[in-house]
Amino acid sequence: MKLKGQFNIEYMFSLIVFIMVVLYISTQVSNVIPIHHQDSIENLLYNDAAKASEILIKDPVNGFAYSPYNLSATKMLIFKTVCDNNYEDAKKIINLHNRDFQLSVELNNTINYTCGMDHVPEGVASVEVKRYGVTDNQITKIDLKVW
């Protein structure tokens, strides 16, 4: 005969096991989700950086190109002027409205400049895309960091 208000041992044991399983699963989930979230942020950054670098090396209107990978030193210097004078306009030109960037252009010893932000802030996810083109038969390196 069972009295009211008494628990049996099986009920207590199953309750404890249930609570332990729920705690274990929640701990595992809380450890995995931030990793996937960080990967997702980096993928979005990489997509934006890749699109911006495509504009720089292939777009004859907004980028450095006469044709894909055939770059113009004049267009590079014009973009540097825009970037130095109005950073927000430079972001719009390469379609990085909500991102910050740093662009380095190296064309032998003829053109070497960096424009955009000075450095990547600490604790902020960032990606770097390096692209190459040809300017007057010389290899041009374009290094774009986006955060």
Coordinates of N, CA, C and O in Angstrom, one line a residue, residues 30-144:
S30 N 26.0 24.2 -26.1 CA 26.6 25.5 -25.8 C 28.1 25.6 -26.2 O 28.6 26.6 -26.4
N31 N 28.7 24.4 -26.3 CA 30.1 24.4 -26.7 C 30.3 24.4 -28.2 O 31.2 24.9 -28.8
V32 N 29.3 23.8 -28.9 CA 29.4 23.7 -30.4 C 28.8 24.9 -31.1 O 29.4 25.3 -32.1
I33 N 27.8 25.5 -30.7 CA 27.2 26.6 -31.4 C 28.1 27.8 -31.6 O 28.2 28.3 -32.7
P34 N 28.9 28.3 -30.7 CA 29.8 29.4 -30.9 C 30.8 29.1 -32.0 O 31.2 30.0 -32.8
I35 N 31.3 27.9 -32.1 CA 32.2 27.5 -33.2 C 31.6 27.7 -34.6 O 32.1 28.2 -35.5
H36 N 30.4 27.1 -34.7 CA 29.7 27.2 -36.0 C 29.3 28.7 -36.3 O 29.3 29.1 -37.4
H37 N 28.9 29.4 -35.3 CA 28.6 30.9 -35.5 C 29.8 31.6 -36.0 O 29.7 32.4 -36.9
Q38 N 31.0 31.4 -35.4 CA 32.2 32.0 -35.9 C 32.5 31.6 -37.3 O 32.9 32.5 -38.1
D39 N 32.4 30.4 -37.7 CA 32.6 29.9 -39.0 C 31.6 30.6 -40.0 O 32.0 31.0 -41.1
S40 N 30.4 30.8 -39.6 CA 29.4 31.5 -40.4 C 29.8 33.0 -40.6 O 29.7 33.5 -41.7
I41 N 30.3 33.6 -39.6 CA 30.7 35.0 -39.7 C 31.9 35.1 -40.7 O 31.9 36.0 -41.6
E42 N 32.8 34.2 -40.5 CA 34.0 34.2 -41.4 C 33.6 33.9 -42.9 O 34.2 34.5 -43.8
N43 N 32.6 33.0 -43.1 CA 32.2 32.8 -44.4 C 31.5 34.0 -45.1 O 31.8 34.3 -46.2
L44 N 30.7 34.7 -44.3 CA 30.1 35.9 -44.8 C 31.2 37.0 -45.1 O 31.1 37.7 -46.2
L45 N 32.2 37.1 -44.3 CA 33.3 38.1 -44.5 C 34.0 37.7 -45.8 O 34.4 38.5 -46.6
Y46 N 34.3 36.4 -45.9 CA 35.1 35.9 -47.1 C 34.3 36.2 -48.4 O 34.8 36.6 -49.4
N47 N 32.9 36.0 -48.4 CA 32.1 36.3 -49.5 C 32.2 37.7 -49.9 O 32.3 38.1 -51.1
D48 N 32.1 38.6 -48.9 CA 32.2 40.1 -49.2 C 33.5 40.5 -49.7 O 33.6 41.3 -50.6
A49 N 34.6 39.9 -49.1 CA 35.9 40.2 -49.6 C 36.2 39.7 -51.0 O 36.8 40.4 -51.8
A50 N 35.7 38.5 -51.3 CA 35.8 38.0 -52.6 C 35.1 38.8 -53.7 O 35.6 39.1 -54.8
K51 N 33.9 39.3 -53.3 CA 33.1 40.1 -54.3 C 33.9 41.4 -54.5 O 33.9 41.9 -55.6
A52 N 34.4 42.0 -53.4 CA 35.1 43.3 -53.5 C 36.4 43.1 -54.4 O 36.7 44.0 -55.2
S53 N 37.1 42.0 -54.2 CA 38.3 41.8 -55.0 C 38.0 41.6 -56.4 O 38.7 41.9 -57.3
E54 N 36.8 40.9 -56.7 CA 36.4 40.7 -58.1 C 36.1 42.0 -58.7 O 36.5 42.2 -59.9
I55 N 35.5 43.0 -58.0 CA 35.3 44.3 -58.6 C 36.6 45.0 -58.9 O 36.8 45.5 -60.0
L56 N 37.5 44.9 -58.0 CA 38.8 45.5 -58.2 C 39.6 45.0 -59.4 O 40.2 45.8 -60.1
I57 N 39.6 43.7 -59.6 CA 40.4 43.2 -60.7 C 39.7 42.8 -62.0 O 40.4 42.6 -63.0
K58 N 38.4 42.9 -62.0 CA 37.6 42.6 -63.2 C 36.7 43.7 -63.7 O 36.3 43.7 -64.9
D59 N 36.3 44.6 -62.9 CA 35.3 45.6 -63.3 C 35.9 46.8 -63.9 O 36.6 47.5 -63.2
P60 N 35.7 47.1 -65.2 CA 36.3 48.2 -65.8 C 35.7 49.6 -65.4 O 36.3 50.6 -65.6
V61 N 34.5 49.5 -64.7 CA 33.8 50.8 -64.3 C 34.3 51.2 -62.9 O 34.7 52.3 -62.7
N62 N 34.2 50.3 -62.0 CA 34.5 50.6 -60.6 C 35.8 50.1 -60.1 O 36.3 50.5 -59.1
G63 N 36.4 49.2 -60.8 CA 37.7 48.6 -60.4 C 38.9 49.2 -61.1 O 38.9 50.2 -61.6
F64 N 40.0 48.4 -61.0 CA 41.2 48.8 -61.6 C 41.4 48.3 -63.0 O 42.4 48.5 -63.6
A65 N 40.5 47.6 -63.6 CA 40.7 46.8 -64.8 C 40.3 47.6 -66.0 O 39.3 48.3 -66.1
Y66 N 41.1 47.3 -67.1 CA 40.6 47.6 -68.5 C 39.8 46.4 -68.9 O 38.8 46.6 -69.5
S67 N 40.3 45.3 -68.6 CA 39.6 44.0 -68.8 C 40.0 43.1 -67.7 O 40.9 43.4 -66.9
P68 N 39.3 41.9 -67.5 CA 39.7 41.1 -66.3 C 41.2 40.8 -66.2 O 41.8 40.4 -67.2
Y69 N 41.7 41.1 -65.1 CA 43.1 40.9 -64.7 C 44.1 41.8 -65.5 O 45.3 41.7 -65.2
N70 N 43.7 42.6 -66.4 CA 44.5 43.6 -67.1 C 44.2 45.0 -66.4 O 43.2 45.6 -66.7
L71 N 45.1 45.4 -65.5 CA 44.9 46.5 -64.6 C 45.5 47.8 -65.1 O 46.5 47.8 -65.8
S72 N 44.9 48.9 -64.6 CA 45.4 50.2 -65.0 C 46.0 50.9 -63.7 O 45.4 51.1 -62.7
A73 N 47.2 51.4 -63.9 CA 47.9 52.1 -62.8 C 47.1 53.4 -62.5 O 47.0 53.8 -61.4
T74 N 46.6 54.1 -63.5 CA 45.9 55.3 -63.3 C 44.6 55.1 -62.5 O 44.3 55.8 -61.5
K75 N 43.9 54.0 -62.7 CA 42.7 53.7 -62.0 C 43.1 53.3 -60.5 O 42.3 53.7 -59.6
M76 N 44.2 52.7 -60.3 CA 44.7 52.4 -59.0 C 44.9 53.7 -58.2 O 44.5 53.8 -57.0
L77 N 45.6 54.6 -58.8 CA 45.9 55.9 -58.1 C 44.6 56.7 -57.9 O 44.5 57.4 -56.9
I78 N 43.6 56.7 -58.8 CA 42.4 57.4 -58.6 C 41.6 56.8 -57.4 O 41.1 57.5 -56.6
F79 N 41.6 55.4 -57.3 CA 41.0 54.8 -56.2 C 41.7 55.1 -54.9 O 41.0 55.4 -53.9
K80 N 43.0 55.2 -54.9 CA 43.7 55.6 -53.7 C 43.3 57.0 -53.2 O 43.1 57.3 -52.1
T81 N 43.2 57.9 -54.2 CA 42.7 59.3 -53.9 C 41.3 59.3 -53.3 O 41.1 60.0 -52.3
V82 N 40.4 58.5 -53.9 CA 39.1 58.4 -53.3 C 39.1 57.9 -51.9 O 38.5 58.3 -51.0
C83 N 39.9 56.8 -51.8 CA 40.0 56.1 -50.5 C 40.6 57.0 -49.4 O 40.1 57.0 -48.3
D84 N 41.6 57.8 -49.8 CA 42.2 58.7 -48.8 C 41.3 59.9 -48.4 O 41.3 60.3 -47.3
N85 N 40.5 60.4 -49.4 CA 39.7 61.5 -49.2 C 38.3 61.2 -48.6 O 37.7 62.0 -47.9
N86 N 37.7 60.1 -49.0 CA 36.4 59.7 -48.6 C 36.2 58.2 -48.5 O 35.9 57.5 -49.5
Y87 N 36.6 57.7 -47.3 CA 36.6 56.2 -47.1 C 35.2 55.6 -47.4 O 35.1 54.5 -47.9
E88 N 34.2 56.3 -47.0 CA 32.8 55.7 -47.2 C 32.5 55.6 -48.7 O 31.9 54.6 -49.1
D89 N 32.9 56.5 -49.5 CA 32.7 56.4 -51.0 C 33.5 55.2 -51.5 O 33.0 54.5 -52.4
A90 N 34.7 55.0 -51.0 CA 35.5 53.9 -51.4 C 34.9 52.6 -51.1 O 34.9 51.6 -51.9
K91 N 34.2 52.5 -49.9 CA 33.5 51.3 -49.5 C 32.3 51.0 -50.5 O 32.1 49.9 -50.8
K92 N 31.7 52.1 -50.9 CA 30.5 51.9 -51.8 C 31.0 51.4 -53.2 O 30.3 50.6 -53.8
I93 N 32.1 52.0 -53.6 CA 32.6 51.6 -54.9 C 32.9 50.1 -55.0 O 32.6 49.4 -56.0
I94 N 33.5 49.5 -54.0 CA 33.8 48.1 -54.0 C 32.7 47.2 -53.2 O 33.0 46.1 -52.9
N95 N 31.6 47.8 -53.0 CA 30.4 47.1 -52.4 C 30.7 46.5 -51.0 O 30.3 45.4 -50.7
L96 N 31.3 47.3 -50.2 CA 31.5 46.9 -48.8 C 30.9 47.9 -47.9 O 31.5 48.5 -47.0
H97 N 29.6 48.1 -48.1 CA 28.8 49.1 -47.3 C 28.9 49.0 -45.8 O 29.1 49.9 -45.1
N98 N 28.7 47.8 -45.3 CA 28.7 47.5 -43.9 C 29.9 46.9 -43.3 O 29.9 46.4 -42.2
R99 N 31.0 47.0 -44.0 CA 32.3 46.4 -43.6 C 33.4 47.4 -43.6 O 33.3 48.4 -44.3
D100 N 34.4 47.1 -42.9 CA 35.6 48.0 -43.0 C 36.7 47.2 -43.7 O 36.6 45.9 -43.7
F101 N 37.6 47.9 -44.3 CA 38.6 47.2 -45.1 C 40.0 47.9 -45.0 O 40.1 49.1 -44.7
Q102 N 41.0 47.1 -45.5 CA 42.3 47.7 -45.7 C 42.8 47.1 -47.0 O 42.8 45.9 -47.2
L103 N 43.2 47.9 -47.9 CA 43.6 47.5 -49.2 C 45.1 47.9 -49.4 O 45.5 49.0 -49.2
S104 N 45.9 46.9 -49.8 CA 47.3 47.1 -50.1 C 47.5 46.7 -51.6 O 47.1 45.7 -52.1
V105 N 48.1 47.6 -52.3 CA 48.4 47.4 -53.7 C 49.9 47.5 -53.9 O 50.6 48.5 -53.5
E106 N 50.5 46.5 -54.6 CA 51.9 46.5 -54.9 C 52.2 46.2 -56.3 O 51.8 45.2 -56.9
L107 N 52.8 47.2 -57.0 CA 53.2 47.0 -58.4 C 54.7 47.3 -58.5 O 55.1 48.5 -58.6
N108 N 55.5 46.3 -58.3 CA 57.0 46.4 -58.2 C 57.3 47.6 -57.3 O 56.8 47.7 -56.2
N109 N 58.1 48.5 -57.7 CA 58.4 49.7 -56.9 C 57.7 50.9 -57.4 O 57.9 52.0 -56.9
T110 N 56.8 50.8 -58.4 CA 56.1 51.9 -59.0 C 55.0 52.4 -58.2 O 54.9 53.6 -57.8
I111 N 54.1 51.5 -57.8 CA 52.9 51.8 -57.0 C 52.9 50.9 -55.8 O 52.8 49.7 -55.9
N112 N 53.1 51.5 -54.6 CA 52.9 50.7 -53.4 C 52.1 51.6 -52.4 O 52.6 52.6 -52.0
Y113 N 50.9 51.2 -52.1 CA 50.2 52.0 -51.2 C 49.2 51.1 -50.4 O 48.9 50.0 -50.8
T114 N 48.8 51.7 -49.3 CA 47.7 51.0 -48.5 C 46.7 52.1 -48.2 O 47.0 53.2 -47.9
C115 N 45.4 51.7 -48.4 CA 44.3 52.6 -48.1 C 43.3 51.9 -47.3 O 43.3 50.7 -47.2
G116 N 42.4 52.7 -46.6 CA 41.4 52.1 -45.8 C 41.8 52.3 -44.3 O 42.6 53.2 -44.0
M117 N 41.3 51.4 -43.5 CA 41.6 51.5 -42.1 C 43.0 51.1 -41.8 O 43.6 50.3 -42.5
D118 N 43.6 51.6 -40.7 CA 45.0 51.3 -40.4 C 45.3 49.9 -40.0 O 46.3 49.3 -40.3
H119 N 44.4 49.4 -39.1 CA 44.6 48.0 -38.6 C 43.3 47.4 -38.3 O 42.3 48.0 -38.1
V120 N 43.3 46.0 -38.1 CA 42.1 45.3 -37.7 C 42.0 45.4 -36.2 O 42.9 45.1 -35.5
P121 N 40.8 45.8 -35.7 CA 40.6 45.9 -34.3 C 40.8 44.5 -33.6 O 40.5 43.5 -34.2
E122 N 41.2 44.5 -32.4 CA 41.4 43.2 -31.7 C 40.0 42.6 -31.4 O 39.1 43.3 -31.1
G123 N 40.0 41.3 -31.5 CA 38.8 40.6 -31.1 C 37.7 40.6 -32.2 O 36.6 40.1 -32.0
V124 N 38.0 41.1 -33.4 CA 37.1 41.2 -34.5 C 37.5 40.1 -35.6 O 38.7 40.0 -35.9
A125 N 36.5 39.4 -36.0 CA 36.8 38.4 -37.1 C 37.2 39.2 -38.4 O 36.6 40.2 -38.7
S126 N 38.2 38.7 -39.1 CA 38.6 39.3 -40.3 C 39.1 38.2 -41.3 O 39.4 37.1 -40.9
V127 N 39.1 38.5 -42.6 CA 39.6 37.6 -43.6 C 40.5 38.5 -44.5 O 40.4 39.7 -44.6
E128 N 41.3 37.7 -45.2 CA 42.3 38.4 -46.1 C 42.2 37.7 -47.5 O 42.3 36.4 -47.5
V129 N 42.1 38.4 -48.6 CA 42.1 37.9 -49.9 C 43.2 38.5 -50.7 O 43.3 39.7 -50.7
K130 N 44.0 37.7 -51.3 CA 45.1 38.2 -52.1 C 44.8 37.8 -53.6 O 44.4 36.7 -53.9
R131 N 44.9 38.8 -54.5 CA 44.6 38.6 -55.9 C 45.8 39.2 -56.7 O 46.5 40.1 -56.2
Y132 N 45.9 38.7 -57.9 CA 47.0 39.2 -58.7 C 46.4 39.5 -60.1 O 45.5 38.9 -60.6
G133 N 47.0 40.5 -60.7 CA 46.7 41.0 -62.1 C 48.0 41.4 -62.8 O 49.1 41.3 -62.2
V134 N 47.8 42.0 -63.9 CA 48.9 42.5 -64.7 C 48.7 43.9 -65.1 O 47.6 44.3 -65.6
T135 N 49.7 44.7 -64.8 CA 49.7 46.2 -65.1 C 50.9 46.5 -65.9 O 52.1 46.3 -65.4
D136 N 50.8 46.9 -67.2 CA 51.9 47.2 -68.1 C 52.9 46.0 -68.0 O 54.1 46.3 -67.9
N137 N 52.5 44.8 -68.2 CA 53.3 43.6 -68.2 C 54.1 43.4 -66.9 O 55.1 42.7 -66.9
Q138 N 53.6 43.9 -65.8 CA 54.2 43.7 -64.5 C 53.1 43.1 -63.6 O 52.0 43.5 -63.6
I139 N 53.5 42.2 -62.8 CA 52.6 41.5 -61.9 C 52.2 42.5 -60.8 O 53.0 43.2 -60.2
T140 N 50.9 42.6 -60.5 CA 50.4 43.5 -59.5 C 49.7 42.6 -58.4 O 48.9 41.8 -58.7
K141 N 50.1 42.9 -57.2 CA 49.5 42.1 -56.0 C 48.5 43.1 -55.3 O 48.8 44.2 -55.0
I142 N 47.3 42.5 -55.1 CA 46.2 43.2 -54.4 C 45.9 42.4 -53.2 O 45.4 41.3 -53.3
D143 N 46.0 43.0 -52.0 CA 45.8 42.3 -50.8 C 44.6 43.1 -50.0 O 44.8 44.2 -49.7
L144 N 43.5 42.4 -49.8 CA 42.3 43.0 -49.3 C 42.0 42.3 -48.0 O 41.7 41.1 -48.0

